Amino acid sequence: MNKERVKRLIREIIAEIGEDPTREGLVDTPSRIADMYEEIFKGYEGESELSVKFSEDSDIVIAKDIQFYSMCEHHMLPFYGKVSVAYAPDGKVFGISKLVRLVEKYSARLQIQERITKNIADELYSEGVKGVIVIAEGEHLCMKMRGVRNDAVVTTIASRGVYDKKEARSDVLNLIYSGKSKPNIG
């Protein structure tokens, strides 16, 4: 990312909305935004490091409530929430932190929630697991601050492999949502 160019463009936006980019409170804003963009869009260069595996078998591994923050590609406003990842290993398990890095890799980009969910499931499934299910629940500021101005929580689900079967998927959803309300996805 060319931070100097980003700074220039942000100064132009500040002027275009009717503000003075040289005003005391705004003079350093272009630099702060360039630094922020470098941090929050690190997913374009991020690695999930799923190659780190351990020889161990387990019926199912579940990482619940992994926090994510992303930016809507339609309005460049934040959306955020939690992702739960469940997979059925095939003789090897991933380091737990690698599942968090996988979520970060896809959420730290201009995105839509549906694609984050699908990308996580696809990458994990491509590593040879028997099955994977990914559930993302997000709140979208593009929907809260503008347009319909609604506080709805959006849930997206992607399943692969053995979790494409309704019975197996229901078992995992019961584990993930124990104590919480579960979406009815059949």
C-alpha positions as a LaTeX table, in Angstrom:
\begin{tabular}{lrrr}
\hline
Residue & $x$ (\AA) & $y$ (\AA) & $z$ (\AA) \\
\hline
Met1 & 0.00 & 0.00 & 0.00 \\
Asn2 & 1.30 & 3.43 & $-0.92$ \\
Lys3 & 0.70 & 5.33 & 2.33 \\
Glu4 & 1.68 & 8.72 & 0.92 \\
Arg5 & $-0.92$ & 8.36 & $-1.84$ \\
Val6 & $-3.56$ & 7.29 & 0.70 \\
Lys7 & $-2.76$ & 10.39 & 2.78 \\
Arg8 & $-3.20$ & 12.65 & $-0.26$ \\
Leu9 & $-6.51$ & 10.99 & $-1.16$ \\
Ile10 & $-7.84$ & 11.30 & 2.40 \\
Arg11 & $-6.91$ & 15.02 & 2.44 \\
Glu12 & $-8.93$ & 15.40 & $-0.78$ \\
Ile13 & $-11.93$ & 13.59 & 0.73 \\
Ile14 & $-11.79$ & 15.82 & 3.82 \\
Ala15 & $-11.84$ & 18.90 & 1.58 \\
Glu16 & $-14.62$ & 17.49 & $-0.64$ \\
Ile17 & $-17.00$ & 16.95 & 2.30 \\
Gly18 & $-16.59$ & 20.62 & 3.21 \\
Glu19 & $-13.95$ & 20.45 & 5.93 \\
Asp20 & $-10.58$ & 22.15 & 6.21 \\
Pro21 & $-7.82$ & 19.49 & 6.09 \\
Thr22 & $-5.43$ & 21.98 & 7.73 \\
Arg23 & $-7.69$ & 22.43 & 10.79 \\
Glu24 & $-5.96$ & 21.39 & 14.04 \\
Gly25 & $-8.14$ & 18.32 & 14.63 \\
Leu26 & $-7.81$ & 17.12 & 11.03 \\
Val27 & $-4.21$ & 17.89 & 10.11 \\
Asp28 & $-2.93$ & 14.45 & 11.19 \\
Thr29 & $-6.08$ & 12.53 & 10.19 \\
Pro30 & $-4.76$ & 11.44 & 6.75 \\
Ser31 & $-1.68$ & 9.92 & 8.40 \\
Arg32 & $-3.77$ & 8.17 & 11.08 \\
Ile33 & $-6.11$ & 6.74 & 8.44 \\
Ala34 & $-3.21$ & 5.50 & 6.30 \\
Asp35 & $-1.75$ & 3.74 & 9.36 \\
Met36 & $-5.16$ & 2.30 & 10.22 \\
Tyr37 & $-5.72$ & 1.01 & 6.68 \\
Glu38 & $-2.35$ & $-0.72$ & 6.74 \\
Glu39 & $-3.42$ & $-2.50$ & 9.94 \\
Ile40 & $-7.04$ & $-3.37$ & 9.19 \\
Phe41 & $-6.39$ & $-4.52$ & 5.62 \\
Lys42 & $-3.46$ & $-6.79$ & 6.49 \\
Gly43 & $-5.49$ & $-9.80$ & 5.32 \\
Tyr44 & $-4.36$ & $-9.26$ & 1.74 \\
Glu45 & $-0.88$ & $-10.32$ & 2.80 \\
Gly46 & $-1.80$ & $-12.49$ & 5.79 \\
Glu47 & $-1.18$ & $-16.18$ & 6.07 \\
Ser48 & $-3.31$ & $-18.56$ & 8.09 \\
Glu49 & $-0.39$ & $-20.97$ & 8.58 \\
Leu50 & $-2.60$ & $-24.05$ & 8.31 \\
Ser51 & 0.49 & $-26.02$ & 7.33 \\
Val52 & 1.24 & $-26.27$ & 11.07 \\
Lys53 & $-0.43$ & $-29.58$ & 11.97 \\
Phe54 & $-0.02$ & $-32.12$ & 14.74 \\
Ser55 & $-0.50$ & $-35.88$ & 14.45 \\
Glu56 & $-3.51$ & $-36.38$ & 16.63 \\
Asp57 & $-6.95$ & $-37.68$ & 15.89 \\
Ser58 & $-10.16$ & $-36.30$ & 17.23 \\
Asp59 & $-13.77$ & $-36.65$ & 16.20 \\
Ile60 & $-14.37$ & $-32.93$ & 16.10 \\
Val61 & $-12.55$ & $-29.70$ & 16.92 \\
Ile62 & $-14.59$ & $-26.57$ & 17.59 \\
Ala63 & $-13.32$ & $-23.03$ & 18.11 \\
Lys64 & $-16.28$ & $-20.88$ & 19.17 \\
Asp65 & $-16.71$ & $-17.13$ & 19.22 \\
Ile66 & $-13.57$ & $-16.04$ & 17.36 \\
Gln67 & $-13.91$ & $-12.28$ & 17.09 \\
Phe68 & $-13.67$ & $-10.69$ & 13.67 \\
Tyr69 & $-13.67$ & $-7.15$ & 12.33 \\
Ser70 & $-14.01$ & $-6.36$ & 8.66 \\
Met71 & $-14.93$ & $-3.58$ & 6.26 \\
Cys72 & $-17.96$ & $-3.80$ & 3.98 \\
Glu73 & $-16.81$ & $-3.63$ & 0.38 \\
His74 & $-19.99$ & $-1.78$ & $-0.64$ \\
His75 & $-19.81$ & 1.17 & 1.76 \\
Met76 & $-16.38$ & 0.81 & 3.44 \\
Leu77 & $-18.04$ & 0.78 & 6.85 \\
Pro78 & $-17.13$ & $-1.75$ & 9.54 \\
Phe79 & $-18.91$ & $-4.98$ & 10.30 \\
Tyr80 & $-17.92$ & $-7.23$ & 13.14 \\
Gly81 & $-18.96$ & $-10.25$ & 15.11 \\
Lys82 & $-17.95$ & $-13.79$ & 15.94 \\
Val83 & $-17.05$ & $-16.85$ & 13.92 \\
Ser84 & $-17.29$ & $-20.44$ & 15.08 \\
Val85 & $-15.25$ & $-23.04$ & 13.20 \\
Ala86 & $-15.76$ & $-26.78$ & 13.55 \\
Tyr87 & $-13.85$ & $-29.45$ & 11.67 \\
Ala88 & $-13.49$ & $-33.22$ & 11.62 \\
Pro89 & $-9.75$ & $-33.98$ & 11.49 \\
Asp90 & $-8.32$ & $-36.77$ & 9.38 \\
Gly91 & $-5.41$ & $-37.82$ & 11.61 \\
Lys92 & $-3.97$ & $-34.34$ & 12.10 \\
Val93 & $-5.14$ & $-31.27$ & 13.98 \\
Phe94 & $-4.25$ & $-27.60$ & 13.49 \\
Gly95 & $-2.80$ & $-25.38$ & 16.17 \\
Ile96 & $-5.72$ & $-23.53$ & 17.75 \\
Ser97 & $-4.21$ & $-20.12$ & 17.01 \\
Lys98 & $-4.15$ & $-21.07$ & 13.32 \\
Leu99 & $-7.95$ & $-21.05$ & 13.23 \\
Val100 & $-7.92$ & $-17.49$ & 14.60 \\
Arg101 & $-5.34$ & $-16.49$ & 11.97 \\
Leu102 & $-7.52$ & $-18.05$ & 9.27 \\
Val103 & $-10.46$ & $-15.89$ & 10.36 \\
Glu104 & $-8.20$ & $-12.80$ & 10.46 \\
Lys105 & $-6.78$ & $-13.55$ & 7.01 \\
Tyr106 & $-10.19$ & $-13.29$ & 5.36 \\
Ser107 & $-11.81$ & $-10.65$ & 7.55 \\
Ala108 & $-8.98$ & $-8.10$ & 7.29 \\
Arg109 & $-9.99$ & $-7.12$ & 3.74 \\
Leu110 & $-12.77$ & $-5.29$ & 1.97 \\
Gln111 & $-15.34$ & $-8.06$ & 2.23 \\
Ile112 & $-18.84$ & $-9.34$ & 2.57 \\
Gln113 & $-19.72$ & $-11.69$ & 5.41 \\
Glu114 & $-20.90$ & $-14.45$ & 3.08 \\
Arg115 & $-17.50$ & $-14.58$ & 1.37 \\
Ile116 & $-15.58$ & $-14.62$ & 4.67 \\
Thr117 & $-17.61$ & $-17.65$ & 5.77 \\
Lys118 & $-17.11$ & $-19.45$ & 2.44 \\
Asn119 & $-13.37$ & $-18.65$ & 2.21 \\
Ile120 & $-12.68$ & $-19.97$ & 5.71 \\
Ala121 & $-14.59$ & $-23.19$ & 5.00 \\
Asp122 & $-12.93$ & $-23.68$ & 1.61 \\
Glu123 & $-9.38$ & $-23.18$ & 2.85 \\
Leu124 & $-9.83$ & $-25.43$ & 5.87 \\
Tyr125 & $-11.49$ & $-28.14$ & 3.76 \\
Ser126 & $-8.69$ & $-27.93$ & 1.17 \\
Glu127 & $-6.26$ & $-29.02$ & 3.93 \\
Gly128 & $-7.73$ & $-32.54$ & 3.90 \\
Val129 & $-10.12$ & $-32.51$ & 6.83 \\
Lys130 & $-13.18$ & $-34.79$ & 6.65 \\
Gly131 & $-15.57$ & $-31.91$ & 7.05 \\
Val132 & $-15.89$ & $-28.32$ & 8.17 \\
Ile133 & $-18.66$ & $-25.99$ & 9.23 \\
Val134 & $-18.20$ & $-22.25$ & 9.66 \\
Ile135 & $-20.79$ & $-19.97$ & 11.22 \\
Ala136 & $-20.36$ & $-16.20$ & 11.21 \\
Glu137 & $-22.63$ & $-13.81$ & 13.08 \\
Gly138 & $-22.12$ & $-10.16$ & 12.31 \\
Glu139 & $-23.41$ & $-6.68$ & 12.94 \\
His140 & $-23.07$ & $-4.30$ & 10.01 \\
Leu141 & $-22.65$ & $-0.55$ & 10.48 \\
Cys142 & $-23.64$ & $-0.03$ & 6.84 \\
Met143 & $-27.06$ & $-1.30$ & 7.89 \\
Lys144 & $-27.14$ & 0.41 & 11.32 \\
Met145 & $-25.90$ & 3.89 & 10.33 \\
Arg146 & $-27.51$ & 4.36 & 6.94 \\
Gly147 & $-30.17$ & 2.89 & 4.68 \\
Val148 & $-32.59$ & 0.72 & 6.68 \\
Arg149 & $-31.03$ & 1.69 & 10.05 \\
Asn150 & $-31.67$ & $-1.68$ & 11.62 \\
Asp151 & $-29.85$ & $-3.62$ & 14.34 \\
Ala152 & $-30.28$ & $-7.04$ & 12.72 \\
Val153 & $-27.57$ & $-9.64$ & 13.28 \\
Val154 & $-26.62$ & $-11.49$ & 10.09 \\
Thr155 & $-25.76$ & $-15.21$ & 10.29 \\
Thr156 & $-23.94$ & $-17.00$ & 7.48 \\
Ile157 & $-23.07$ & $-20.69$ & 7.39 \\
Ala158 & $-20.83$ & $-22.75$ & 5.12 \\
Ser159 & $-20.42$ & $-26.51$ & 5.41 \\
Arg160 & $-18.20$ & $-28.93$ & 3.54 \\
Gly161 & $-17.61$ & $-32.67$ & 3.51 \\
Val162 & $-19.26$ & $-34.76$ & 6.23 \\
Tyr163 & $-21.08$ & $-31.67$ & 7.51 \\
Asp164 & $-23.04$ & $-31.36$ & 4.30 \\
Lys165 & $-25.26$ & $-34.07$ & 5.81 \\
Lys166 & $-28.15$ & $-32.67$ & 7.87 \\
Glu167 & $-27.65$ & $-35.00$ & 10.85 \\
Ala168 & $-23.92$ & $-34.29$ & 11.23 \\
Arg169 & $-24.52$ & $-30.56$ & 10.79 \\
Ser170 & $-27.26$ & $-30.60$ & 13.47 \\
Asp171 & $-24.93$ & $-32.31$ & 15.96 \\
Val172 & $-22.26$ & $-29.65$ & 15.45 \\
Leu173 & $-24.77$ & $-26.80$ & 15.66 \\
Asn174 & $-26.05$ & $-28.22$ & 18.97 \\
Leu175 & $-22.48$ & $-28.20$ & 20.33 \\
Ile176 & $-21.77$ & $-24.68$ & 19.10 \\
Tyr177 & $-25.07$ & $-23.23$ & 20.25 \\
Ser178 & $-25.37$ & $-24.99$ & 23.60 \\
Gly179 & $-26.88$ & $-22.29$ & 25.81 \\
Lys180 & $-27.55$ & $-19.96$ & 22.85 \\
Ser181 & $-30.39$ & $-19.72$ & 20.36 \\
Lys182 & $-29.62$ & $-21.82$ & 17.30 \\
Pro183 & $-30.50$ & $-20.82$ & 13.73 \\
Asn184 & $-32.81$ & $-23.25$ & 11.95 \\
Ile185 & $-30.93$ & $-24.29$ & 8.81 \\
Gly186 & $-32.42$ & $-27.77$ & 8.32 \\
\hline
\end{tabular}
